[in-house]
CSV table of C-alpha atoms in Angstrom, one decimal:
chain,number,residue,atom,x,y,z
A,264,MET,CA,-141.9,207.3,-70.3
A,265,THR,CA,-138.1,206.9,-70.2
A,266,TYR,CA,-137.9,209.0,-67.1
A,267,PHE,CA,-140.8,207.1,-65.5
A,268,LEU,CA,-139.0,203.8,-66.1
A,269,LEU,CA,-135.8,205.3,-64.8
A,270,ILE,CA,-137.4,206.4,-61.6
A,271,ILE,CA,-139.2,203.1,-60.9
A,272,GLY,CA,-136.1,201.2,-61.9
A,273,ALA,CA,-133.8,203.1,-59.5
A,274,MET,CA,-136.3,202.9,-56.6
A,275,PHE,CA,-137.5,199.4,-56.8
A,276,VAL,CA,-136.1,197.1,-59.6
A,277,ASN,CA,-132.5,197.9,-59.0
A,278,ASN,CA,-132.9,198.9,-55.4
A,279,PHE,CA,-129.4,199.9,-54.3
A,280,VAL,CA,-129.4,198.1,-51.0
A,281,LEU,CA,-131.5,195.0,-51.6
A,282,CYS,CA,-130.6,194.3,-55.2
A,283,GLN,CA,-127.1,195.7,-55.7
A,284,PHE,CA,-125.6,195.6,-52.2
A,285,LEU,CA,-124.5,199.3,-52.2
A,286,GLY,CA,-124.8,201.1,-48.9
A,287,CYS,CA,-125.1,198.0,-46.7
A,288,CYS,CA,-123.1,199.5,-43.8
A,289,PRO,CA,-125.5,202.3,-43.0
A,290,PHE,CA,-128.4,200.0,-43.9
A,291,LEU,CA,-127.4,197.5,-41.2
A,292,GLY,CA,-125.7,200.1,-38.8
A,293,VAL,CA,-128.2,202.9,-38.7
A,294,SER,CA,-131.5,201.0,-38.9
A,295,LYS,CA,-132.3,200.5,-35.2
A,296,LYS,CA,-134.9,203.3,-35.1
A,297,THR,CA,-137.2,204.7,-37.8
A,298,ASP,CA,-136.5,208.4,-37.1
A,299,THR,CA,-132.7,208.0,-37.4
A,300,ALA,CA,-133.2,205.8,-40.4
A,301,LEU,CA,-135.3,208.6,-42.0
A,302,GLY,CA,-132.6,211.2,-41.2
A,303,MET,CA,-129.9,209.0,-42.8
A,304,GLY,CA,-132.2,208.4,-45.9
A,305,LEU,CA,-132.8,212.1,-46.4
A,306,ALA,CA,-129.2,212.9,-46.1
A,307,VAL,CA,-128.3,210.2,-48.7
A,308,ILE,CA,-130.9,211.4,-51.2
A,309,PHE,CA,-129.5,215.0,-50.8
A,310,VAL,CA,-125.9,214.1,-51.3
A,311,MET,CA,-126.5,211.5,-54.0
A,312,GLY,CA,-128.4,214.0,-56.1
A,313,ILE,CA,-125.7,216.7,-55.8
A,314,ALA,CA,-122.9,214.2,-56.2
A,315,SER,CA,-124.4,212.8,-59.4
A,316,VAL,CA,-124.3,216.2,-61.0
A,317,PHE,CA,-120.8,217.1,-59.8
A,318,THR,CA,-119.1,213.8,-60.7
A,319,TRP,CA,-120.7,214.1,-64.2
A,320,LEU,CA,-119.0,217.4,-64.6
A,321,VAL,CA,-115.7,216.1,-63.2
A,322,GLN,CA,-115.7,213.1,-65.5
A,323,LYS,CA,-116.1,215.5,-68.4
A,324,LEU,CA,-113.0,217.4,-67.3
A,325,LEU,CA,-111.1,214.1,-66.8
A,326,VAL,CA,-112.0,212.9,-70.3
A,327,ALA,CA,-111.0,216.3,-71.7
A,328,ALA,CA,-107.7,216.1,-70.0
A,329,GLY,CA,-107.2,212.4,-71.0
A,330,ILE,CA,-106.8,211.1,-67.4
A,331,GLU,CA,-109.8,208.9,-67.0
A,332,TYR,CA,-107.8,206.5,-64.9
A,333,LEU,CA,-107.9,209.0,-62.0
A,334,GLN,CA,-111.7,208.5,-61.9
A,335,THR,CA,-111.8,206.8,-58.5
A,336,ILE,CA,-109.5,209.2,-56.8
A,337,ALA,CA,-111.2,212.3,-58.3
A,338,PHE,CA,-114.7,211.1,-57.5
A,339,ILE,CA,-114.0,210.3,-53.8
A,340,LEU,CA,-112.3,213.7,-53.4
A,341,VAL,CA,-115.3,215.4,-55.0
A,342,ILE,CA,-117.7,213.5,-52.7
A,343,ALA,CA,-115.7,214.2,-49.6
A,344,ALA,CA,-115.5,217.9,-50.5
A,345,LEU,CA,-119.2,218.0,-51.3
A,346,VAL,CA,-120.2,216.5,-48.0
A,347,GLN,CA,-118.1,219.1,-46.2
A,348,LEU,CA,-119.6,221.9,-48.3
A,349,VAL,CA,-123.2,220.6,-47.8
A,350,GLU,CA,-122.5,220.5,-44.1
A,351,LEU,CA,-121.2,224.1,-44.0
A,352,VAL,CA,-124.1,225.4,-46.1
A,353,LEU,CA,-126.7,223.6,-44.1
A,354,LYS,CA,-125.2,224.8,-40.8
A,355,LYS,CA,-125.4,228.4,-42.0
A,356,PHE,CA,-128.7,228.5,-43.8
A,357,MET,CA,-130.8,225.6,-42.6
A,358,PRO,CA,-129.8,224.8,-39.0
A,359,ALA,CA,-132.9,222.8,-38.4
A,360,LEU,CA,-132.2,220.4,-41.2
A,361,TYR,CA,-128.5,220.3,-40.2
A,362,SER,CA,-129.3,219.3,-36.6
A,363,ALA,CA,-131.8,216.7,-37.9
A,364,LEU,CA,-129.2,215.1,-40.1
A,365,GLY,CA,-126.6,215.4,-37.4
A,366,VAL,CA,-123.8,212.8,-37.4
A,367,TYR,CA,-125.1,211.1,-40.5
A,368,LEU,CA,-124.0,213.7,-42.9
A,369,PRO,CA,-120.2,213.2,-42.5
A,370,LEU,CA,-120.7,209.4,-42.5
A,371,ILE,CA,-122.0,209.6,-46.0
A,372,THR,CA,-118.5,210.2,-47.4
A,373,THR,CA,-117.8,206.5,-46.7
A,374,ASN,CA,-121.2,205.3,-47.9
A,375,CYS,CA,-120.4,203.2,-51.0
A,376,ALA,CA,-123.8,204.0,-52.4
A,377,VAL,CA,-122.7,207.6,-53.3
A,378,LEU,CA,-119.5,206.6,-55.0
A,379,GLY,CA,-121.4,203.7,-56.5
A,380,VAL,CA,-124.1,205.8,-58.1
A,381,ALA,CA,-121.5,208.2,-59.5
A,382,ILE,CA,-119.6,205.4,-61.2
A,383,LEU,CA,-122.7,203.6,-62.4
A,384,ASN,CA,-124.1,206.9,-63.9
A,385,ILE,CA,-121.0,207.3,-66.0
A,386,GLN,CA,-121.1,203.7,-67.0
A,387,SER,CA,-124.7,203.6,-68.0
A,388,TYR,CA,-125.5,207.2,-69.2
A,389,GLY,CA,-122.1,208.5,-70.3
A,390,ILE,CA,-121.3,212.2,-70.4
A,391,ALA,CA,-122.2,212.9,-74.0
A,392,SER,CA,-125.3,215.1,-73.7
A,393,ALA,CA,-127.2,217.3,-71.4
A,394,GLU,CA,-129.8,214.6,-71.3
A,395,SER,CA,-127.3,212.2,-69.7
A,396,LEU,CA,-126.8,214.9,-67.0
A,397,LEU,CA,-130.5,215.0,-66.2
A,398,MET,CA,-130.6,211.1,-66.2
A,399,SER,CA,-127.7,211.0,-63.9
A,400,PHE,CA,-129.3,213.5,-61.5
A,401,LEU,CA,-132.6,211.6,-61.5
A,402,ASN,CA,-130.9,208.3,-61.0
A,403,GLY,CA,-129.0,209.8,-58.1
A,404,VAL,CA,-132.0,211.2,-56.4
A,405,PHE,CA,-134.2,208.2,-56.9
A,406,SER,CA,-131.6,205.6,-56.0
A,407,GLY,CA,-131.3,207.6,-52.8
A,408,ALA,CA,-135.1,207.3,-52.4
A,409,GLY,CA,-134.8,203.5,-52.9
A,410,PHE,CA,-132.2,203.4,-50.1
A,411,THR,CA,-134.5,205.4,-47.9
A,412,ILE,CA,-137.4,203.0,-48.5
A,413,ALA,CA,-135.2,200.0,-47.7
A,414,ILE,CA,-133.7,201.4,-44.6
A,415,LEU,CA,-137.1,202.7,-43.3
A,416,LEU,CA,-138.7,199.3,-43.8
A,417,LEU,CA,-135.8,197.5,-42.1
A,418,ALA,CA,-135.9,200.0,-39.2
A,419,GLY,CA,-139.7,199.3,-38.8
A,420,ILE,CA,-139.1,195.6,-38.7
A,421,ARG,CA,-136.2,195.9,-36.3
A,422,GLU,CA,-138.3,198.0,-33.9
A,423,ARG,CA,-140.8,195.3,-33.7
A,424,MET,CA,-138.3,192.5,-33.5
A,425,HIS,CA,-136.8,194.2,-30.5
A,426,ILE,CA,-139.7,193.0,-28.3
A,427,ASP,CA,-139.7,189.5,-29.9
A,428,ALA,CA,-138.2,186.4,-28.3
A,429,VAL,CA,-135.3,185.7,-30.7
A,430,PRO,CA,-133.1,182.7,-30.2
A,431,LYS,CA,-129.9,183.8,-28.5
A,432,PRO,CA,-127.3,183.2,-31.3
A,433,PHE,CA,-129.6,185.1,-33.7
A,434,ARG,CA,-129.9,188.2,-31.6
A,435,GLY,CA,-128.5,191.4,-33.1
A,436,PHE,CA,-127.1,191.2,-36.6
A,437,PRO,CA,-128.0,187.6,-37.7
A,438,ILE,CA,-131.7,188.1,-37.4
A,439,THR,CA,-131.5,191.5,-39.0
A,440,LEU,CA,-129.7,189.9,-42.0
A,441,VAL,CA,-132.4,187.2,-42.2
A,442,ALA,CA,-135.0,189.9,-42.2
A,443,ALA,CA,-133.1,191.8,-44.9
A,444,SER,CA,-132.9,188.6,-46.9
A,445,ILE,CA,-136.7,188.2,-46.9
A,446,MET,CA,-137.1,191.9,-47.9
A,447,SER,CA,-134.7,191.3,-50.7
A,448,LEU,CA,-136.6,188.3,-51.9
A,449,ALA,CA,-139.8,190.5,-52.0
A,450,PHE,CA,-137.9,193.1,-54.0
A,451,THR,CA,-136.8,190.5,-56.5
A,452,ALA,CA,-140.5,190.4,-57.6
A,453,PHE,CA,-140.1,193.9,-59.0
A,454,SER,CA,-137.6,192.7,-61.6
A,455,GLY,CA,-140.5,191.4,-63.7
A,456,MET,CA,-141.9,194.9,-64.0
A,457,ILE,CA,-139.5,196.3,-66.5
A,458,ALA,CA,-138.4,194.1,-69.3
B,104,MET,CA,-74.2,188.7,-24.8
B,105,LYS,CA,-76.6,190.6,-27.0
B,106,LYS,CA,-77.2,187.6,-29.2
B,107,SER,CA,-78.1,185.3,-26.4
B,108,ALA,CA,-80.6,187.9,-25.1
B,109,MET,CA,-82.2,188.2,-28.5
B,110,PRO,CA,-84.2,185.0,-28.8
B,111,GLN,CA,-86.0,185.5,-25.5
B,112,GLU,CA,-87.0,189.1,-26.5
B,113,LEU,CA,-87.9,187.9,-30.0
B,114,ARG,CA,-90.1,185.2,-28.7
B,115,MET,CA,-91.9,187.6,-26.4
B,116,ASN,CA,-92.2,189.9,-29.4
B,117,MET,CA,-93.4,187.2,-31.6
B,118,ARG,CA,-96.3,186.4,-29.3
B,119,GLY,CA,-97.4,190.0,-29.3
B,120,LYS,CA,-97.2,190.1,-33.1
B,121,SER,CA,-99.0,186.9,-33.7
B,122,LYS,CA,-101.7,188.3,-31.4
B,123,ILE,CA,-102.1,191.3,-33.7
B,124,VAL,CA,-102.5,189.1,-36.7
B,125,GLY,CA,-104.6,186.4,-35.0
B,126,GLY,CA,-107.0,189.0,-33.6
B,127,GLY,CA,-108.0,190.1,-37.0
B,128,ILE,CA,-108.7,186.6,-38.1
B,129,LEU,CA,-110.7,185.3,-35.2
B,130,ALA,CA,-111.5,187.4,-32.1
B,131,SER,CA,-112.3,190.6,-34.0
B,132,ASN,CA,-113.0,189.2,-37.5
B,133,PRO,CA,-114.0,192.2,-39.5
B,134,VAL,CA,-117.0,190.5,-41.1
B,135,PHE,CA,-118.4,188.3,-38.5
B,136,ARG,CA,-117.5,190.2,-35.4
B,137,LEU,CA,-117.1,193.9,-36.3
B,138,VAL,CA,-119.7,193.8,-39.1
B,139,LEU,CA,-117.6,196.0,-41.4
B,140,GLY,CA,-117.3,195.9,-45.1
B,141,MET,CA,-120.7,194.5,-45.7
B,142,CYS,CA,-121.2,195.6,-49.3
B,143,PRO,CA,-118.3,193.6,-50.9
B,144,THR,CA,-118.9,190.7,-48.6
B,145,LEU,CA,-122.5,190.3,-49.7
B,146,ALA,CA,-122.0,191.2,-53.3
B,147,ILE,CA,-118.9,189.3,-54.2
B,148,SER,CA,-119.3,186.1,-52.2
B,149,THR,CA,-121.4,184.5,-55.0
B,150,SER,CA,-118.5,182.2,-55.7
B,151,ALA,CA,-115.4,181.1,-53.8
B,152,PHE,CA,-113.0,182.3,-56.5
B,153,ASN,CA,-114.5,185.8,-56.6
B,154,GLY,CA,-114.5,185.9,-52.8
B,155,LEU,CA,-110.8,185.0,-52.7
B,156,GLY,CA,-109.9,187.5,-55.4
B,157,MET,CA,-111.8,190.3,-53.6
B,158,GLY,CA,-110.2,189.3,-50.3
B,159,ILE,CA,-106.7,189.4,-51.7
B,160,ALA,CA,-107.3,192.8,-53.4
B,161,ALA,CA,-108.7,194.3,-50.2
B,162,THR,CA,-105.8,192.8,-48.2
B,163,VAL,CA,-103.2,194.3,-50.5
B,164,VAL,CA,-104.8,197.7,-50.2
B,165,LEU,CA,-105.2,197.4,-46.5
B,166,VAL,CA,-101.6,196.5,-45.8
B,167,CYS,CA,-100.2,199.2,-48.1
B,168,SER,CA,-102.6,201.9,-46.8
B,169,ASN,CA,-101.9,200.9,-43.1
B,170,ALA,CA,-98.2,201.1,-43.8
B,171,LEU,CA,-98.3,204.5,-45.4
B,172,VAL,CA,-100.8,206.0,-42.9
B,173,SER,CA,-98.6,204.8,-40.1
B,174,LEU,CA,-95.5,206.3,-41.7
B,175,LEU,CA,-97.2,209.6,-42.2
B,176,ARG,CA,-99.0,209.6,-38.9
B,177,LYS,CA,-96.9,212.5,-37.5
B,178,VAL,CA,-97.1,214.5,-40.7
B,179,ILE,CA,-100.8,214.4,-41.4
B,180,PRO,CA,-102.6,217.2,-39.5
B,181,ASP,CA,-105.5,216.0,-37.3
B,182,LYS,CA,-108.2,218.1,-39.0
B,183,VAL,CA,-107.7,216.8,-42.5
B,184,ARG,CA,-106.8,213.2,-41.6
B,185,ILE,CA,-109.9,211.5,-43.0
B,186,PRO,CA,-109.6,213.0,-46.5
B,187,ALA,CA,-105.8,212.3,-46.4
B,188,TYR,CA,-106.5,208.6,-45.5
B,189,VAL,CA,-109.2,208.4,-48.2
B,190,LEU,CA,-106.7,209.8,-50.7
B,191,ILE,CA,-104.0,207.3,-49.7
B,192,ILE,CA,-106.5,204.4,-50.0
B,193,ALA,CA,-107.8,205.6,-53.3
B,194,THR,CA,-104.3,205.7,-54.7
B,195,PHE,CA,-103.6,202.1,-53.8
B,196,VAL,CA,-107.0,201.0,-55.1
B,197,THR,CA,-106.3,202.6,-58.4
B,198,LEU,CA,-103.0,200.7,-58.6
B,199,VAL,CA,-104.6,197.4,-57.8
B,200,GLU,CA,-107.3,198.1,-60.3
B,201,MET,CA,-104.7,198.7,-63.1
B,202,LEU,CA,-102.8,195.5,-62.1
B,203,LEU,CA,-105.9,193.3,-62.1
B,204,ARG,CA,-107.1,194.7,-65.4
B,205,LYS,CA,-103.7,193.8,-67.0
B,206,PHE,CA,-103.1,190.4,-65.4
B,207,VAL,CA,-106.4,188.9,-64.2
B,208,PRO,CA,-109.0,190.3,-66.6
B,209,ALA,CA,-111.6,187.6,-65.6
B,210,LEU,CA,-111.5,188.7,-62.0
B,211,TYR,CA,-111.5,192.4,-63.0
B,212,ASP,CA,-114.7,191.8,-64.8
B,213,ALA,CA,-116.2,189.7,-62.0
B,214,LEU,CA,-115.5,192.3,-59.4
B,215,GLY,CA,-116.9,195.1,-61.5
B,216,ILE,CA,-117.9,198.2,-59.7
B,217,TYR,CA,-117.0,196.7,-56.3
B,218,LEU,CA,-113.3,197.0,-57.2
B,219,PRO,CA,-113.2,200.8,-57.2
B,220,LEU,CA,-115.6,200.7,-54.2
B,221,ILE,CA,-112.8,199.2,-52.1
B,222,VAL,CA,-112.0,202.9,-51.5
B,223,VAL,CA,-115.1,203.2,-49.3
B,224,ASN,CA,-114.7,199.8,-47.7
B,225,CYS,CA,-115.2,200.7,-44.1
B,226,ILE,CA,-112.7,198.1,-42.9
B,227,ILE,CA,-109.8,199.9,-44.5
B,228,LEU,CA,-110.7,203.4,-43.2
B,229,ALA,CA,-111.5,202.0,-39.8
B,230,ARG,CA,-108.1,200.3,-39.5
B,231,ALA,CA,-106.3,203.5,-40.7
B,232,GLU,CA,-108.2,205.5,-38.1
B,233,ALA,CA,-108.3,203.1,-35.2
B,234,PHE,CA,-104.9,201.4,-35.6
B,235,ALA,CA,-102.4,202.7,-38.1
B,236,SER,CA,-102.8,206.3,-37.0
B,237,THR,CA,-101.4,205.6,-33.6
B,238,ASN,CA,-99.1,202.6,-34.1
B,239,LYS,CA,-95.7,201.8,-35.5
B,240,VAL,CA,-95.3,200.7,-39.1
B,241,GLY,CA,-94.5,197.1,-38.4
B,242,ASP,CA,-97.5,196.6,-36.2
B,243,SER,CA,-99.7,198.4,-38.6
B,244,VAL,CA,-98.7,196.1,-41.5
B,245,LEU,CA,-99.3,193.1,-39.3
B,246,ASP,CA,-102.7,194.5,-38.3
B,247,GLY,CA,-103.6,195.1,-41.9
B,248,LEU,CA,-102.5,191.5,-42.8
B,249,GLY,CA,-104.6,190.0,-40.0
B,250,MET,CA,-107.7,192.0,-40.8
B,251,GLY,CA,-107.2,191.3,-44.5
B,252,LEU,CA,-106.8,187.6,-43.9
B,253,GLY,CA,-109.9,187.6,-41.7
B,254,PHE,CA,-111.8,189.4,-44.4
B,255,THR,CA,-110.5,187.0,-47.1
B,256,LEU,CA,-111.4,183.9,-45.0
B,257,ALA,CA,-114.9,185.2,-44.3
B,258,LEU,CA,-115.5,185.9,-48.1
B,259,LEU,CA,-114.0,182.5,-48.9
B,260,LEU,CA,-116.3,180.7,-46.5
B,261,LEU,CA,-119.4,182.5,-47.7
B,262,GLY,CA,-118.3,182.0,-51.3
B,263,VAL,CA,-117.9,178.2,-50.9
B,264,ILE,CA,-121.3,177.9,-49.3
B,265,ARG,CA,-123.1,180.1,-51.8
B,266,GLU,CA,-121.4,178.6,-54.8
B,267,PHE,CA,-122.2,175.1,-53.7
B,268,LEU,CA,-125.8,175.7,-52.9
B,269,GLY,CA,-126.5,178.2,-55.6
B,270,SER,CA,-124.6,176.8,-58.6
B,271,GLY,CA,-123.7,173.3,-57.6
B,272,THR,CA,-120.0,173.8,-58.3
B,273,PHE,CA,-116.8,174.2,-56.2
B,274,PHE,CA,-114.2,176.8,-56.8
B,275,VAL,CA,-114.8,177.5,-60.5
B,276,GLY,CA,-112.6,180.2,-61.8
B,277,SER,CA,-109.8,181.1,-64.2
B,278,PHE,CA,-106.4,182.6,-63.8
B,279,GLY,CA,-104.8,183.8,-67.1
B,280,GLU,CA,-105.1,180.8,-69.4
B,281,ALA,CA,-105.6,178.2,-66.7
B,282,GLU,CA,-109.2,177.2,-65.8
B,283,PHE,CA,-110.0,175.2,-62.7
B,284,GLY,CA,-112.9,174.1,-60.5
B,285,VAL,CA,-115.1,171.1,-59.9
B,286,THR,CA,-118.6,170.6,-61.1
B,287,LEU,CA,-120.2,168.2,-58.8
B,288,GLY,CA,-122.0,165.6,-60.9
B,289,ASN,CA,-125.5,166.7,-62.0
B,290,LEU,CA,-125.8,168.9,-58.9
B,291,PRO,CA,-126.0,172.1,-61.0
B,292,ASP,CA,-129.4,170.9,-62.2
B,293,TYR,CA,-130.7,171.0,-58.7
B,294,ALA,CA,-128.9,174.2,-57.7
B,295,MET,CA,-131.0,176.8,-55.7
B,296,SER,CA,-130.2,179.9,-57.6
B,297,VAL,CA,-131.6,182.1,-54.8
B,298,PHE,CA,-128.3,181.6,-53.0
B,299,VAL,CA,-126.4,183.5,-55.6
B,300,MET,CA,-129.0,186.2,-55.6
B,301,PRO,CA,-128.9,189.1,-53.1
B,302,ALA,CA,-131.5,187.5,-50.9
B,303,GLY,CA,-129.3,184.4,-50.5
B,304,GLY,CA,-126.3,186.6,-49.6
B,305,PHE,CA,-128.1,188.2,-46.7
B,306,LEU,CA,-129.5,184.8,-45.6
B,307,THR,CA,-126.2,183.0,-45.7
B,308,LEU,CA,-124.3,185.7,-43.8
B,309,GLY,CA,-127.1,185.8,-41.2
B,310,LEU,CA,-127.0,182.0,-40.7
B,311,VAL,CA,-123.2,181.8,-40.6
B,312,MET,CA,-123.0,184.6,-38.1
B,313,ALA,CA,-125.6,182.9,-35.9
B,314,ALA,CA,-123.7,179.6,-36.1
B,315,ILE,CA,-120.5,181.4,-35.1
B,316,ASN,CA,-122.3,183.0,-32.2
B,317,ALA,CA,-123.7,179.7,-31.1
B,318,ILE,CA,-120.2,178.0,-31.3
B,319,SER,CA,-118.4,180.8,-29.5
B,320,ASP,CA,-121.1,180.9,-26.8
B,321,LYS,CA,-120.7,177.2,-26.2
B,322,THR,CA,-116.9,177.3,-26.1
B,323,ALA,CA,-117.0,180.2,-23.8
B,324,ALA,CA,-119.3,178.3,-21.4
B,325,LYS,CA,-117.0,175.3,-21.7
B,326,ARG,CA,-114.0,177.4,-20.9
B,327,ASP,CA,-115.6,179.0,-17.9
B,328,ALA,CA,-116.6,175.5,-16.6
B,329,LYS,CA,-113.0,174.3,-17.2
B,330,HIS,CA,-111.6,177.3,-15.4
B,331,ALA,CA,-113.9,176.8,-12.4
B,332,GLU,CA,-112.8,173.1,-12.3
B,333,GLU,CA,-109.1,174.1,-12.5
B,334,GLY,CA,-109.7,176.7,-9.9
B,335,LYS,CA,-111.0,174.1,-7.5
B,336,VAL,CA,-108.1,171.8,-8.1
B,337,ILE,CA,-105.6,174.7,-7.6
B,338,ASP,CA,-107.4,175.7,-4.4
B,339,GLU,CA,-107.2,172.2,-3.2
B,340,MET,CA,-103.5,172.0,-4.0
B,341,VAL,CA,-102.8,175.3,-2.3
B,342,ARG,CA,-104.6,174.3,0.8
B,343,GLU,CA,-102.7,171.0,1.0
B,344,HIS,CA,-99.4,172.8,0.4
B,345,VAL,CA,-100.1,175.3,3.1
B,346,GLU,CA,-101.1,172.6,5.6
B,347,ALA,CA,-98.0,170.6,4.9
B,348,GLU,CA,-95.9,173.6,5.2
B,349,LEU,CA,-97.4,174.6,8.4
B,350,ALA,CA,-97.1,171.0,9.7
B,351,SER,CA,-93.4,170.8,8.9
B,352,ALA,CA,-92.9,174.3,10.4
B,353,GLY,CA,-94.7,173.0,13.4
B,354,ALA,CA,-92.2,170.1,13.6
B,355,ASP,CA,-89.3,172.4,13.7
B,356,ALA,CA,-90.6,175.1,16.0
B,357,PRO,CA,-94.2,174.6,17.0
B,358,SER,CA,-96.2,177.8,16.8
B,359,ALA,CA,-99.7,178.4,17.9
B,360,ASP,CA,-101.0,178.3,14.3
B,361,ALA,CA,-99.1,175.2,13.2
B,362,VAL,CA,-100.3,173.3,16.2
B,363,ARG,CA,-103.9,174.2,15.5
B,364,VAL,CA,-103.7,173.1,11.9
B,365,GLY,CA,-101.5,170.0,12.2
B,366,ASP,CA,-102.8,168.8,15.6
B,367,GLY,CA,-103.4,165.2,14.7
B,368,LYS,CA,-100.3,164.7,12.5
B,369,GLU,CA,-97.9,165.8,15.2
B,370,GLU,CA,-99.2,163.2,17.6
B,371,GLU,CA,-98.8,160.5,15.1
B,372,LYS,CA,-95.1,161.4,14.7
């Protein structure tokens, strides 16, 4: 039951983009078409899952060494290195997936959702037990899934909006933001689901 | 000799410098024009005080990282430049984090997770990559200052609007012991809390961006009209001048051209 709540919570109730404002840059920048949005979403799920595990381990090392204040620097380095590593591995062993993810993979380094999930994991689950590692991993993967849902929905809306007669000052980002606002309002309704 | 030459050069230089700073505030405002740094913009602009605090923290990091990246631009190998920039930025963010925790704990709590997330604020990396890595230290610092101010002003503007509509207050905050801010009558009873929620953040930013687009479209149209008008006046003046010139030239030594243009006038004389 705990895990079920965790999954629903990460995907809908605390949706990263629409409720916590993490990962807004790719959310607004890479949501013009549904297929590129899907590519970005999958890449984010992938990296967020792995990053959750590795930053959990790194935090354990930092605490053991008594240098927790280096958390930010250590995490961003781990994430940058991970993204590079994932890129290499995918290129070698799964070229199809690699070319599908394309340019979005390196962009993930500067996606604040990844660093955000790493820091939030440590804050909310700690590093005490193996269970907290599993929770962190699940939170990473399903927060990524929440991001994918949000960016896919917005991309669908934007594709339709492309052929609508939007007032001139609203064209481009303003109308996208208004659409995101309405989506966010809808997602607020999920907050009643988990007390 | 050198001293008298300085002011002229300095003034020319000043104009270039102020352009670097001013560009970041208006023409290429990072939030409204370049649409960078969306996460902190939307998340932290729930009140004017938080917006200002975030803006200043990001500006400090931006100026410092721009300076250091520019200083090291010839040392950092091209292939590892992005990790190097990220490391530089993360160092300054950690410093700012420590200073805030010690001296402005209220702001430290309010900024929460978005404080360490300044590391991945795309404005800072974008300026390091696009400006500081190819420009001199002085210019890079000014660019950082301009971009930072533009970011701060945008956050402040959004913060004031959202705080007013969402909480019915104006600039409530605390710095150390001092608390300040204005509660506007019984307005908080009628506050629309949706504006301090995420949905309100997206909505406010969208509407403000549309308003800025509308205003800049209008001023651009006005400027074009004014230029066209001025152009006409100048054309007129040039034509008159040329005619007069030709006429006087014709008086001295009549040429075929001058006679043709100033035919009538010459007879009057």
